mmCIF file of C-alpha atoms and ligand atoms in Angstrom:
data_model
loop_
_atom_site.group_PDB
_atom_site.id
_atom_site.type_symbol
_atom_site.label_atom_id
_atom_site.label_comp_id
_atom_site.label_asym_id
_atom_site.label_seq_id
_atom_site.Cartn_x
_atom_site.Cartn_y
_atom_site.Cartn_z
ATOM 1 C CA MET A 1 -0.274 -0.168 0.234
ATOM 2 C CA PRO A 2 1.927 3.229 -1.220
ATOM 3 C CA CYS A 3 1.849 6.626 0.888
ATOM 4 C CA ALA A 4 -1.078 8.788 -1.068
ATOM 5 C CA ILE A 5 1.633 11.635 -0.998
ATOM 6 C CA CYS A 6 4.773 10.195 -2.220
ATOM 7 C CA GLY A 7 4.132 7.136 -3.149
ATOM 8 C CA ARG A 8 6.729 5.244 -0.104
ATOM 9 C CA GLU A 9 5.357 2.143 1.190
ATOM 10 C CA ALA A 10 2.487 3.438 3.911
ATOM 11 C CA ARG A 11 3.351 2.703 7.770
ATOM 12 C CA GLY A 12 0.623 3.175 9.814
ATOM 13 C CA PHE A 13 -0.373 6.874 9.494
ATOM 14 C CA GLY A 14 -4.299 7.315 8.152
ATOM 15 C CA PHE A 15 -6.589 9.790 7.369
ATOM 16 C CA CYS A 16 -9.980 9.835 6.897
ATOM 17 C CA HIS A 17 -12.006 13.267 6.268
ATOM 18 C CA GLN A 18 -14.305 13.878 8.956
ATOM 19 C CA LEU A 19 -13.823 9.929 10.178
ATOM 20 C CA ARG A 20 -16.887 9.621 7.469
ATOM 21 C CA TRP A 21 -15.541 5.880 6.620
ATOM 22 C CA ASP A 22 -18.724 5.476 4.631
ATOM 23 C CA ARG A 23 -18.246 8.690 2.549
ATOM 24 C CA ASN A 24 -14.738 9.621 2.624
ATOM 25 C CA PRO A 25 -11.894 7.592 0.926
ATOM 26 C CA HIS A 26 -9.448 6.514 4.004
ATOM 27 C CA HIS A 27 -5.428 7.698 2.753
ATOM 28 C CA ARG A 28 -2.567 5.900 4.379
ATOM 29 C CA PHE A 29 0.616 7.516 4.970
ATOM 30 C CA CYS A 30 4.176 6.743 5.668
ATOM 31 C CA SER A 31 4.929 9.122 7.545
ATOM 32 C CA MET A 32 3.816 11.866 10.309
ATOM 33 C CA SER A 33 5.195 14.328 7.385
ATOM 34 C CA CYS A 34 2.812 13.071 4.498
ATOM 35 C CA LEU A 35 0.134 12.557 6.765
ATOM 36 C CA THR A 36 0.381 16.289 7.800
ATOM 37 C CA VAL A 37 0.269 17.233 4.102
ATOM 38 C CA GLY A 38 -2.063 14.808 2.848
ATOM 39 C CA SER A 39 -4.766 15.729 5.752
ATOM 40 C CA ALA A 40 -4.669 19.363 5.046
ATOM 41 C CA ILE A 41 -4.935 19.056 1.416
ATOM 42 C CA ALA A 42 -8.382 15.713 1.583
ATOM 43 C CA ARG A 43 -10.017 19.019 4.416
ATOM 44 C CA ARG A 44 -9.541 20.989 1.648
ATOM 45 C CA ASN A 45 -10.539 18.964 -1.006
ATOM 46 C CA PHE A 46 -14.059 16.910 0.180
ATOM 47 C CA GLY A 47 -11.512 14.170 1.666
ATOM 48 C CA MET A 48 -9.832 13.383 -1.877
ATOM 49 C CA ILE A 49 -6.145 13.556 -2.942
ATOM 50 C CA ASP A 50 -5.325 13.158 -6.541
ATOM 51 C CA LYS A 51 -1.364 13.251 -6.725
ATOM 52 C CA THR A 52 -1.048 12.649 -9.628
ATOM 53 C CA ASP A 53 -2.689 15.673 -11.363
ATOM 54 C CA MET A 54 -1.531 17.864 -8.513
ATOM 55 C CA GLU A 55 1.944 16.720 -8.866
ATOM 56 C CA ILE A 56 1.893 17.646 -12.767
ATOM 57 C CA ARG A 57 0.377 21.002 -11.723
ATOM 58 C CA ALA A 58 2.536 22.030 -9.029
ATOM 59 C CA ILE A 59 5.660 20.777 -11.694
ATOM 60 C CA ARG A 60 4.397 23.227 -14.149
ATOM 61 C CA GLU A 61 4.012 25.944 -11.886
ATOM 62 C CA ALA A 62 7.182 25.252 -10.561
ATOM 63 C CA ARG A 63 8.697 26.421 -14.286
ATOM 64 C CA ARG A 64 8.034 29.423 -14.177
ATOM 65 C CA ASP A 65 9.637 29.953 -10.781
ATOM 66 C CA LEU A 66 12.980 28.132 -12.277
ATOM 67 C CA ALA A 67 13.279 30.074 -15.547
ATOM 68 C CA GLU A 68 12.909 33.476 -12.962
ATOM 69 C CA ALA A 69 15.950 32.465 -11.198
ATOM 70 C CA LEU A 70 17.979 31.001 -14.004
ATOM 71 C CA THR A 71 17.317 34.696 -15.776
ATOM 72 C CA GLU A 72 18.129 36.512 -12.794
ATOM 73 C CA MET A 73 21.457 34.586 -12.381
ATOM 74 C CA GLY A 74 22.163 35.068 -16.184
ATOM 75 C CA LEU A 75 21.651 30.929 -17.265
ATOM 76 C CA MET A 76 18.777 31.124 -19.313
ATOM 77 C CA GLU A 77 20.536 30.917 -22.581
ATOM 78 C CA ALA A 78 21.523 28.001 -21.566
ATOM 79 C CA PHE A 79 17.739 26.258 -20.789
ATOM 80 C CA PHE A 80 16.583 28.037 -23.788
ATOM 81 C CA ASP A 81 16.640 25.263 -26.239
ATOM 82 C CA ARG A 82 15.566 22.650 -24.103
ATOM 83 C CA SER A 83 12.419 20.743 -23.966
ATOM 84 C CA ALA A 84 9.794 21.162 -20.867
ATOM 85 C CA GLU A 85 10.401 17.639 -20.520
ATOM 86 C CA ASP A 86 14.240 18.570 -19.695
ATOM 87 C CA ILE A 87 13.106 21.591 -17.604
ATOM 88 C CA ASP A 88 10.599 18.972 -15.920
ATOM 89 C CA ARG A 89 13.216 16.478 -15.190
ATOM 90 C CA LEU A 90 15.207 19.272 -13.322
ATOM 91 C CA ILE A 91 12.487 20.207 -11.098
ATOM 92 C CA GLU A 92 11.529 16.636 -10.554
ATOM 93 C CA ALA A 93 15.236 16.088 -9.289
ATOM 94 C CA CYS A 94 14.894 19.119 -6.927
ATOM 95 C CA VAL A 95 11.888 17.894 -5.510
ATOM 96 C CA ASP A 96 12.778 14.306 -5.124
ATOM 97 C CA GLY A 97 15.631 15.315 -3.181
ATOM 98 C CA PHE A 98 13.705 17.700 -0.907
ATOM 99 C CA GLN A 99 11.116 15.290 -0.193
ATOM 100 C CA GLY A 100 13.741 12.531 0.448
ATOM 101 C CA ALA A 101 15.743 14.228 2.480
ATOM 102 C CA MET A 102 12.577 15.492 4.403
ATOM 103 C CA GLN A 103 11.240 12.134 4.760
ATOM 104 C CA ARG A 104 14.339 10.775 6.360
ATOM 105 C CA GLN A 105 14.680 13.683 8.603
ATOM 106 C CA SER A 106 11.423 12.904 10.028
ATOM 107 C CA ASP A 107 12.005 9.259 10.235
ATOM 108 C CA ALA A 108 14.464 9.760 12.432
ATOM 109 C CA GLY A 109 12.376 11.856 14.568
ATOM 110 C CA GLN A 110 14.430 15.327 13.932
ATOM 111 C CA ILE A 111 10.913 17.296 12.676
ATOM 112 C CA PRO A 112 8.630 18.285 15.958
ATOM 113 C CA PHE A 113 5.372 18.641 15.539
HETATM 114 ZN ZN1 ZN B 1 4.570 9.532 2.251
#
């Protein structure tokens, strides 16, 4: 059973919006950090978490921020001819690294809640 947020193996963290098991889906998570994020999303979203759609949109929106940073640093020229897939790979690499590190710190109990 994968975590509803990051896709890693879920480990005993669960959330069901308003605890209405009959009406709302029960989501499982790998860690407190994913539970915190996932339950916040589910509360705003009538109990649903659509990871894939959200990720696609988040990556698309991050392209603009990346382009702004590259332009400010004078690096845009090197990326100008690259495809959207190449840009998305860069963003995904940063996000995966960030999430993985958050995960490990959270698993090690280094992040207080
Ligand atoms: Zn997770």
